Coordinates of C-alpha atoms in Angstrom, one line a residue:
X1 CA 112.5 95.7 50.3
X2 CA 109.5 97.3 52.0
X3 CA 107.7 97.2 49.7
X4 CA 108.2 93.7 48.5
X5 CA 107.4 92.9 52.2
X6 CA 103.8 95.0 51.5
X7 CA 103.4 93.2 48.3
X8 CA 103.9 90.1 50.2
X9 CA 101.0 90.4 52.6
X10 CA 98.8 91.8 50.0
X11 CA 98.8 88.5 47.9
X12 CA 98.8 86.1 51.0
X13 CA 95.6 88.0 52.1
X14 CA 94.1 88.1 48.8
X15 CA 94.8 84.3 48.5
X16 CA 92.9 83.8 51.6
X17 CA 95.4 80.9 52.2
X18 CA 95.5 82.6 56.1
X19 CA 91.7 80.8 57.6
X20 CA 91.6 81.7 61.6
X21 CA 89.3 79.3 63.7
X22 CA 85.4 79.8 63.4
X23 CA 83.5 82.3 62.1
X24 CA 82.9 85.9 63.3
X25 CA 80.9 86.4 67.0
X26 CA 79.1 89.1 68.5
X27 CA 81.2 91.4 71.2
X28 CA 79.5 89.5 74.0
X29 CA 80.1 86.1 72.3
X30 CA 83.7 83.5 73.3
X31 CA 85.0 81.2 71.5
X32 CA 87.5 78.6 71.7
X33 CA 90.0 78.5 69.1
X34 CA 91.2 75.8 67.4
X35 CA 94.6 73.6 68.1
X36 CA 97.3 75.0 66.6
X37 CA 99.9 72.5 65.0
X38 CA 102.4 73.8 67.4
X39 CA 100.2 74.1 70.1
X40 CA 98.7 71.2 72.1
X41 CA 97.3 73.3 74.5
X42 CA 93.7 75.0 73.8
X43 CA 93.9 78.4 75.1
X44 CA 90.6 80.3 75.4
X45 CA 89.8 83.4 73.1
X46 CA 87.0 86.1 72.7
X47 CA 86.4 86.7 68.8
X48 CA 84.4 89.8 67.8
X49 CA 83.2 91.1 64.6
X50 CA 81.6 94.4 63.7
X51 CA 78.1 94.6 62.4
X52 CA 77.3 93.1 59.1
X53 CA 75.6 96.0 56.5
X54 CA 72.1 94.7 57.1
X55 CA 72.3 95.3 61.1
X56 CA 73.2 98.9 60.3
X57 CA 70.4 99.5 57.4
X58 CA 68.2 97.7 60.7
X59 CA 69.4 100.5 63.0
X60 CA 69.1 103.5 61.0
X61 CA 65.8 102.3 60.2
X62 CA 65.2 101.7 64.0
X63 CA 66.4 105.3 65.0
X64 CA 64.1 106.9 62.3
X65 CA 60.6 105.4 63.8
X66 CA 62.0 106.0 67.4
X67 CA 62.4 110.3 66.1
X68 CA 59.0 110.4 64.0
X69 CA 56.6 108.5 66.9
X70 CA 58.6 109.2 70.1
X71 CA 55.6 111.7 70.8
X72 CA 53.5 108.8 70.5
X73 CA 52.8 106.8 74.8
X74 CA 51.9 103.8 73.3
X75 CA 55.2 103.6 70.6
X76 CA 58.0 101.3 71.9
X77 CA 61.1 99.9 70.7
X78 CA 64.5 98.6 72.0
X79 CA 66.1 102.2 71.6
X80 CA 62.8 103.6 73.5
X81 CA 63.1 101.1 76.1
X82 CA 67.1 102.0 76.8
X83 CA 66.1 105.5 77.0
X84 CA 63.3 104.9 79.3
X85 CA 65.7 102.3 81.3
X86 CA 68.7 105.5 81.7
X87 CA 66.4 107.9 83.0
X88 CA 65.1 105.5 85.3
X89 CA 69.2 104.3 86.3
X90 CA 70.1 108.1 86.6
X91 CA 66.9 109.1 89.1
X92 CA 68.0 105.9 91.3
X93 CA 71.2 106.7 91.4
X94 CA 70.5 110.0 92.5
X95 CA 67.8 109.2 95.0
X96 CA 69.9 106.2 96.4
X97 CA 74.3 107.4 95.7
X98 CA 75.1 106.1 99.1
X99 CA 73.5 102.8 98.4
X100 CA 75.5 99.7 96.8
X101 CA 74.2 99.7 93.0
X102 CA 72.0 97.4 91.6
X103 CA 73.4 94.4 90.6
X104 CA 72.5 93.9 86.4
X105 CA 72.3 90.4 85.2
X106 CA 74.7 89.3 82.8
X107 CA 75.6 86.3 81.0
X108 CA 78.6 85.2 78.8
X109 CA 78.6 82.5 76.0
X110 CA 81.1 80.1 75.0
X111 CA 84.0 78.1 77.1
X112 CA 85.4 80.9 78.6
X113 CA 84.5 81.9 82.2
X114 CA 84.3 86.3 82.8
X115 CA 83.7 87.5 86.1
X116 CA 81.0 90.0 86.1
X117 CA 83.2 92.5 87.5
X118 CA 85.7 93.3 85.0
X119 CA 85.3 96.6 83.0
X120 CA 86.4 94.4 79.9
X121 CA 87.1 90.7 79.1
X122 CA 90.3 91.2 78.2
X123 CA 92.9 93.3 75.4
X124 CA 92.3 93.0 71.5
X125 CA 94.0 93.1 69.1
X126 CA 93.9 93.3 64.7
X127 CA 96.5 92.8 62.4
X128 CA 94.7 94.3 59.0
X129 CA 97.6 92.9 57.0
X130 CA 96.7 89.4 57.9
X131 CA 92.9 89.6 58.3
X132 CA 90.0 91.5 60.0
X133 CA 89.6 89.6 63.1
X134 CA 90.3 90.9 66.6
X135 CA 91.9 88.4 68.6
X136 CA 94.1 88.3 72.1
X137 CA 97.8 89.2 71.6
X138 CA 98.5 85.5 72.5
X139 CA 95.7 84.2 70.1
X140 CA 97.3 86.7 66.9
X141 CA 101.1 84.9 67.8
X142 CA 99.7 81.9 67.2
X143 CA 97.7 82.5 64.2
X144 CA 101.1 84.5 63.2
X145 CA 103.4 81.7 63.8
X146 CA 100.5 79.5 61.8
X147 CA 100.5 81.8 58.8
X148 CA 104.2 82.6 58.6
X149 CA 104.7 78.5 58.4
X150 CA 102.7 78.1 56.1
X151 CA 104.7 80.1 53.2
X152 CA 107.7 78.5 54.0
X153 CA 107.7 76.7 51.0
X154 CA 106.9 79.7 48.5
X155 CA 108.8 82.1 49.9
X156 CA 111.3 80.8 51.9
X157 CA 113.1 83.7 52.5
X158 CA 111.5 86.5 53.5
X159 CA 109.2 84.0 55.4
X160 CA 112.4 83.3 57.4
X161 CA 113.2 86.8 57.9
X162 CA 109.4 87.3 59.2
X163 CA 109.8 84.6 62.0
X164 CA 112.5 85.7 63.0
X165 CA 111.5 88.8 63.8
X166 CA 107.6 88.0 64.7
X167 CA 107.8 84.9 66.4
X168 CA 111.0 85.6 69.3
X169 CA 110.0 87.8 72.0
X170 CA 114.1 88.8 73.1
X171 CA 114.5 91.7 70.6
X172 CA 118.2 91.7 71.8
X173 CA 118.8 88.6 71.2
X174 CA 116.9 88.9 68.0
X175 CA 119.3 91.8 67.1
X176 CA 122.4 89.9 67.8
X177 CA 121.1 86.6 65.0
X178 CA 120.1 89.2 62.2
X179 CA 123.7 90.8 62.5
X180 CA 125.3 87.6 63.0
X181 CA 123.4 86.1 60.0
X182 CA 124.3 88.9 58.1
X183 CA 128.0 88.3 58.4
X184 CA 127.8 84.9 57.6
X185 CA 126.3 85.9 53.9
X186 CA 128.3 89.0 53.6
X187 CA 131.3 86.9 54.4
X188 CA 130.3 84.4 51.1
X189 CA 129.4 87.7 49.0
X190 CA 132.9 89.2 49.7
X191 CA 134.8 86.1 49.4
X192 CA 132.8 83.7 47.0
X193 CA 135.5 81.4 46.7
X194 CA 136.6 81.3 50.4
X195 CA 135.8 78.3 51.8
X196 CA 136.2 78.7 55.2
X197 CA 133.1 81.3 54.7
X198 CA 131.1 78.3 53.3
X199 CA 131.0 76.0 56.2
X200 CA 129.6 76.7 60.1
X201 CA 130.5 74.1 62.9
X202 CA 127.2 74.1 64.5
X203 CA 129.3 73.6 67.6
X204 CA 130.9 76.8 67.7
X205 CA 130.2 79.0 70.8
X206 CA 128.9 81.4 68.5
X207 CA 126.3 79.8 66.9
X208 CA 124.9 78.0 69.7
X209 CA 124.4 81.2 71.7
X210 CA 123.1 83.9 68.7
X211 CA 121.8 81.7 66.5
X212 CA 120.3 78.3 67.3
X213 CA 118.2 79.4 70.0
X214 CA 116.2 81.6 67.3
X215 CA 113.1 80.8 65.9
X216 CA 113.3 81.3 62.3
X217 CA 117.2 81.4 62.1
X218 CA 117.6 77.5 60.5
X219 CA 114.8 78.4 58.4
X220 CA 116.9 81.9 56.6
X221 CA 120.2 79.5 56.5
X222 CA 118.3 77.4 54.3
X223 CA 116.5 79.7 52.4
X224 CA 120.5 81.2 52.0
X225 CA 121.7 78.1 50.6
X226 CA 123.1 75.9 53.1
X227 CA 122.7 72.7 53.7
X228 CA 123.1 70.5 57.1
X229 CA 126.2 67.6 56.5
X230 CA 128.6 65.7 58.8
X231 CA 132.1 66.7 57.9
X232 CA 135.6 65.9 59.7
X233 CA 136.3 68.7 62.0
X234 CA 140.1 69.2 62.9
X235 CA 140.5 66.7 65.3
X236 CA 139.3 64.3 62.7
X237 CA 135.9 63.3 64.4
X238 CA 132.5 63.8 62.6
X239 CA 130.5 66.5 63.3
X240 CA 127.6 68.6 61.9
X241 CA 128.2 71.6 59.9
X242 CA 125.8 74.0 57.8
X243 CA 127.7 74.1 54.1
X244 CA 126.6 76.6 51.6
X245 CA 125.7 74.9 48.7
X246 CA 126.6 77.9 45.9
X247 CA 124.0 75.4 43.4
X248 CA 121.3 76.1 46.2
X249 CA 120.4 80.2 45.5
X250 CA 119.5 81.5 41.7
X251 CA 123.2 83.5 42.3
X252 CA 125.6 85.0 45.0
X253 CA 124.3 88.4 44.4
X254 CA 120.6 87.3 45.7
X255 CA 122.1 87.1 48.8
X256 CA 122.8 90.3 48.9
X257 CA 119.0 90.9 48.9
X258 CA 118.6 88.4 51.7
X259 CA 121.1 90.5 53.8
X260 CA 118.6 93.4 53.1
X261 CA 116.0 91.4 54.2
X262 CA 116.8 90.3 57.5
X263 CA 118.0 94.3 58.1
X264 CA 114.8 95.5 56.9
X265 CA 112.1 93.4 58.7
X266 CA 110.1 94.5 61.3
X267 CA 107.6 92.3 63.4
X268 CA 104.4 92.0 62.1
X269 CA 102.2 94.7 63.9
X270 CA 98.7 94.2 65.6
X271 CA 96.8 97.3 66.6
X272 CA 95.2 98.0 69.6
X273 CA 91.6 96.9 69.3
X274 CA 89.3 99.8 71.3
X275 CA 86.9 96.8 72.6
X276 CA 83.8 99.1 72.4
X277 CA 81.1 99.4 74.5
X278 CA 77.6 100.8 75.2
X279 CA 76.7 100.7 78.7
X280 CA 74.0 101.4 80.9
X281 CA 74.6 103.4 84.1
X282 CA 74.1 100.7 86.5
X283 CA 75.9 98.6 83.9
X284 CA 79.1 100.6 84.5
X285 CA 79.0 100.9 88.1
X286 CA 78.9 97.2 88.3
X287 CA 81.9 96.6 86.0
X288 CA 84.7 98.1 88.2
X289 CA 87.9 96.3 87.9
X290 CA 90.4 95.9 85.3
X291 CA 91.4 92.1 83.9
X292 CA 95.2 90.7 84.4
X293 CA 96.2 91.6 81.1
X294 CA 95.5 95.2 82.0
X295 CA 98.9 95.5 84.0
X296 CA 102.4 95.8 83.2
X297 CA 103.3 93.7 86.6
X298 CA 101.1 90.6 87.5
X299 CA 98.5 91.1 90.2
X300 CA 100.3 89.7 93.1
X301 CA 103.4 91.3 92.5
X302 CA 101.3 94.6 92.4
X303 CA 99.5 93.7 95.6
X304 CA 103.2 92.8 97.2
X305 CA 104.2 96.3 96.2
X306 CA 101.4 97.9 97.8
X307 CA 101.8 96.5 100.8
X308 CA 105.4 96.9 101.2
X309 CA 104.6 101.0 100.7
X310 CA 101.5 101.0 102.8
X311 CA 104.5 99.6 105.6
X312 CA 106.8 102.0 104.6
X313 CA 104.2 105.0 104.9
X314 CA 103.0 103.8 108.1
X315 CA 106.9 103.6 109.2
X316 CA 107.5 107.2 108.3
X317 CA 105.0 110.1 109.3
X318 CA 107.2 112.3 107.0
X319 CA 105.2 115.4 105.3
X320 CA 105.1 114.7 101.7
X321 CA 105.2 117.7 99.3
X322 CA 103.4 117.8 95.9
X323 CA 106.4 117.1 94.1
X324 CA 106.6 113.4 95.6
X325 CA 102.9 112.7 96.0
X326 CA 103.0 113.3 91.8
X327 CA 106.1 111.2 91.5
X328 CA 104.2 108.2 93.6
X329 CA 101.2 108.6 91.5
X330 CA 103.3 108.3 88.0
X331 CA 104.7 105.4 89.7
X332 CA 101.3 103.8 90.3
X333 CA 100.0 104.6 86.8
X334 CA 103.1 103.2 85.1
X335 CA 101.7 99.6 86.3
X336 CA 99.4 99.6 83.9
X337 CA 100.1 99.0 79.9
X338 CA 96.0 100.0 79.1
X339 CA 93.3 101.8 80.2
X340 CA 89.8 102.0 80.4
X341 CA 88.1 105.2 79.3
X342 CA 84.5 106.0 79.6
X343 CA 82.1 108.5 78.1
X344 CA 79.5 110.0 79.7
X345 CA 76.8 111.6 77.7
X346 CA 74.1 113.7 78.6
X347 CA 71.5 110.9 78.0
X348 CA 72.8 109.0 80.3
X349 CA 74.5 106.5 78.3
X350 CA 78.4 105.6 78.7
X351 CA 80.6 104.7 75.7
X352 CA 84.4 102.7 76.3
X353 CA 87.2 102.3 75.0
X354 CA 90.3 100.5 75.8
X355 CA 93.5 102.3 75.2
X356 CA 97.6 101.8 75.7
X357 CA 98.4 104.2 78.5
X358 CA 101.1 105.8 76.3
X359 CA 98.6 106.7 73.7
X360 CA 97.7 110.7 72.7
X361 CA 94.4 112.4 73.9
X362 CA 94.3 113.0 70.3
X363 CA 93.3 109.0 69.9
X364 CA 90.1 109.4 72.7
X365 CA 89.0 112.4 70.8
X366 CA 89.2 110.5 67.0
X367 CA 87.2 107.3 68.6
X368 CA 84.5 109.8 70.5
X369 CA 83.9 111.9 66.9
X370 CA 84.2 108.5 65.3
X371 CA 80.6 107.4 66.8
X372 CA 78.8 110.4 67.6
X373 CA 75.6 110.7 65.4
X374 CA 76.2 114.4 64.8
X375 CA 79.8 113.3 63.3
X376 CA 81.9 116.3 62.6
X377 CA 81.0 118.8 64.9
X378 CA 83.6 120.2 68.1
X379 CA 83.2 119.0 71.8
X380 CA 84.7 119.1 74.9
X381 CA 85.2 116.0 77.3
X382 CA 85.5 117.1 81.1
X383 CA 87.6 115.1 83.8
X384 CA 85.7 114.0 86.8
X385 CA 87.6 117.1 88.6
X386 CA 85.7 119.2 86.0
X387 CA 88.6 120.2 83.9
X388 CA 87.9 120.6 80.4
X389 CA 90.4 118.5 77.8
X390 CA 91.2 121.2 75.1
X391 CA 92.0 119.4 72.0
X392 CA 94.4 122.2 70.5
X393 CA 96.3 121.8 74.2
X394 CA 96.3 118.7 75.5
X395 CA 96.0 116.5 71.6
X396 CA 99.3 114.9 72.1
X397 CA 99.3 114.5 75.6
X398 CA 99.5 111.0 76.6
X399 CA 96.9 109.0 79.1
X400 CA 99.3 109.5 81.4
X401 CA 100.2 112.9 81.4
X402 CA 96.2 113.3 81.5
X403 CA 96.3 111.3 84.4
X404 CA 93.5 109.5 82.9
X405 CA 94.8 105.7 83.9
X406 CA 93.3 102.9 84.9
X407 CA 89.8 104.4 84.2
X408 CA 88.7 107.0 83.7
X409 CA 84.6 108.8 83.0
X410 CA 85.0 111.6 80.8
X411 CA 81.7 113.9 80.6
X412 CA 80.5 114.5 77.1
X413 CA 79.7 118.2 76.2
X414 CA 79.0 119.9 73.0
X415 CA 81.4 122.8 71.6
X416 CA 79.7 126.4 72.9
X417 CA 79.8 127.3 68.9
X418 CA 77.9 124.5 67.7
X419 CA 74.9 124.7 70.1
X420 CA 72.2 126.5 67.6
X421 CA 72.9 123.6 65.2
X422 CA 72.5 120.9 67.6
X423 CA 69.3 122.3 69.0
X424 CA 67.6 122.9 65.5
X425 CA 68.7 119.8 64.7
X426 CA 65.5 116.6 64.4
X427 CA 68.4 114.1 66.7
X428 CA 69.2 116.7 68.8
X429 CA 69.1 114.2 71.9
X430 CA 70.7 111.4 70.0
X431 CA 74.4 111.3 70.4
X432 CA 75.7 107.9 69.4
X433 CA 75.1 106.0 65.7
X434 CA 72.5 104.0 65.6
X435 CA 75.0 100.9 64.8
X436 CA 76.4 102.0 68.1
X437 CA 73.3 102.3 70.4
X438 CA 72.5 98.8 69.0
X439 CA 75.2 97.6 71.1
X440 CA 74.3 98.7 74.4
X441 CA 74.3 95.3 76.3
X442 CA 70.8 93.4 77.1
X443 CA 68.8 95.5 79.7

């Protein structure tokens, strides 16, 4: 069945039947997505897409005059001029590190209003299965719930089984339909000629309660071969029942595979999207604090929190020991569901990532090797307390364990053993692609 499901997402994607709203934007860019049929309400969305081929031939080709004429004074390009603006970032900030940074000049297209503050617009997300685009979590339920519809009629089924599991957010109440669904069709496959297994008063307490109230749930009866009809009940009074029609399915026995089904389905996954940035050091200190959908409790029930401690510490004078000054900062680090982690390099430029806070070191490592230039080669990332992350130690270590949430800078720092190489190497002060240092916001 698993791989019926795979096959099943593999043709739909194919068949490009699945079209979201606009095409592809730069990282900066917003966008406001188009009404879903069962949305009236337009809800604001930030649409990215990565660079085209042509943008990285443009870059590579950009990197290559900026390493044969950076000798030359009167040589300048965009790459030159983001050098030239870090050095002059890092002297300022080390001339003026008591002094409020400079504020940077931003600006955001579209419909949708970001504060300049915010270390990130929001949380991505992708769902390769469907297509390539990175979307909110609220925009990819929609576009789900859009695409799921959609195959109703073609697949009715498995479709069924999909919402079901995809487009209800109770996953116990979810759990109690599936089984309760499945003992409705077991009940027929046992006792095919039963027909008090062939009818459901769509009165009864229990179907009200497990199955009604579930997206998705009508949809699978249907697909099982029942049919909605007004009978007699006992009393003699009409009311509405589901009646398995047996002419309905190809045969009993392919509700067996239905029963499978609804077991075997999972929701359909997104993936964490790492929102990545290239930041300038002024660019950074500007961006500071983390969006809504950054935190596991809303922001005033966090601030409600925090004041209700800050009056309980003042209340008690007690001597805390390590032991509960580690337990209060797990519990502060817990209200957050992602983090922001920064890069330092030695050049001056920073490189982020957003990441769930129960994610492995391992992950930081893979998205840091992932855009270095020099591809490949060991390194260490340093907290700002100066301890070194080793990978072979601290790989499946989670962000919190690392206590590396809400945000964190990591320094960059080459492996002792790979020095030589990076020294005798032409791009030995280049760190980042060149499709990557093309991001680095305006200056």
């Amino acid at each position: 069945m698993a791989d019926k499901i795979k096959k099943f997402f593999q043709k739909k994607k194919i068949d490009a039947k699945f079209k979201l709203a606009g095409p592809g934007h730069k990282l900066t860019e917003s966008s406001q997505s188009s009404q879903s049929s069962f949305y009236k309400k337009e809800v604001p969305t930030v649409k990215r897409s990565g660079l085209s081929e042509e943008s990285k031939v443009a870059a590579d080709a950009a990197l290559a005059r900026l390493q044969q004429k950076r000798d030359n004074p009167s040589f300048n390009t965009s790459l030159a001029a983001i050098k030239a603006q870090v050095k002059k970032e890092l002297e300022n900030e080390v001339a003026s590190s008591s002094k409020e940074p400079i504020q940077v000049k931003e600006t955001t297209e579209g419909n949708v209003d970001i504060p300049k503050n915010l270390a990130a617009s929001g949380v991505y997300f992708k769902c390769p299965i469907i297509s390539n685009d990175i979307l909110s979590r609220d925009e990819w339920k929609k576009n789900i719930k859009t695409f799921l519809y959609e195959q109703l009629e073609e697949e009715r089924g498995l479709t069924a089984c999909l919402i079901i599991q995809s487009c209800n957010s109770n996953r116990e109440k979810v759990d109690i339909c599936v089984e309760t669904l499945c003992k409705y069709l077991e009940n027929i496959v046992t006792h095919p000629d039963d027909e008090k297994y062939q009818k459901i008063r769509m009165s009864n307490r229990a179907f009200c309660e497990r199955v009604q109230p579930i997206e998705g749930s009508m949809e699978l009866l249907l697909a099982a071969g029942f049919m909605q009809e007004k009978l007699l009940n006992n009393e003699g009074n009409e009311e509405d029942f589901l009646v398995f029609k047996k002419e309905n399915i190809p045969s009993v026995e392919s509700l067996t595979m239905l029963i499978d089904a609804l077991r075997t389905s999972e929701p359909i996954p997104l993936e964490l999207d790492r929102n990545l940035q290239v930041l300038l050091p002024s660019q950074a200190a500007n961006k500071v604090q983390l969006p809504s959908s950054f935190y596991a409790l809303s922001p005033e029930e966090i601030k409600r929190e925090q004041q209700l401690r800050t009056e309980a510490m003042e209340r008690s004078q007690m001597l805390r020991t390590k032991a509960m000054r580690e337990k209060d900062e797990l519990r502060e680090m817990r209200k957050y569901k992602f983090a922001i982690i920064r890069v330092r390099f030695p050049d001056g430029i920073l490189l982020q990532g957003t990441f769930s806070v129960y994610e492995r070191y391992s992950e930081i490592h893979e998205f840091v090797q992932e855009n270095l230039e020099h591809n490949g080669l060991p390194f260490i990332l340093n907290t700002p307390t100066g301890h070194k992350i080793i990978y072979e130690e601290d790989a499946n270590k989670t962000l919190i364990d690392l206590r590396l949430v809400p945000t964190t800078m990591l320094t960059f720092a080459w492996h002792s053993s790979v020095i030589d190489e990076i020294n005798n190497s032409p791009n030995k002060d280049v760190y980042l692609k060149p499709e990557v240092m093309v991001l680095v916001q305006e200056i």
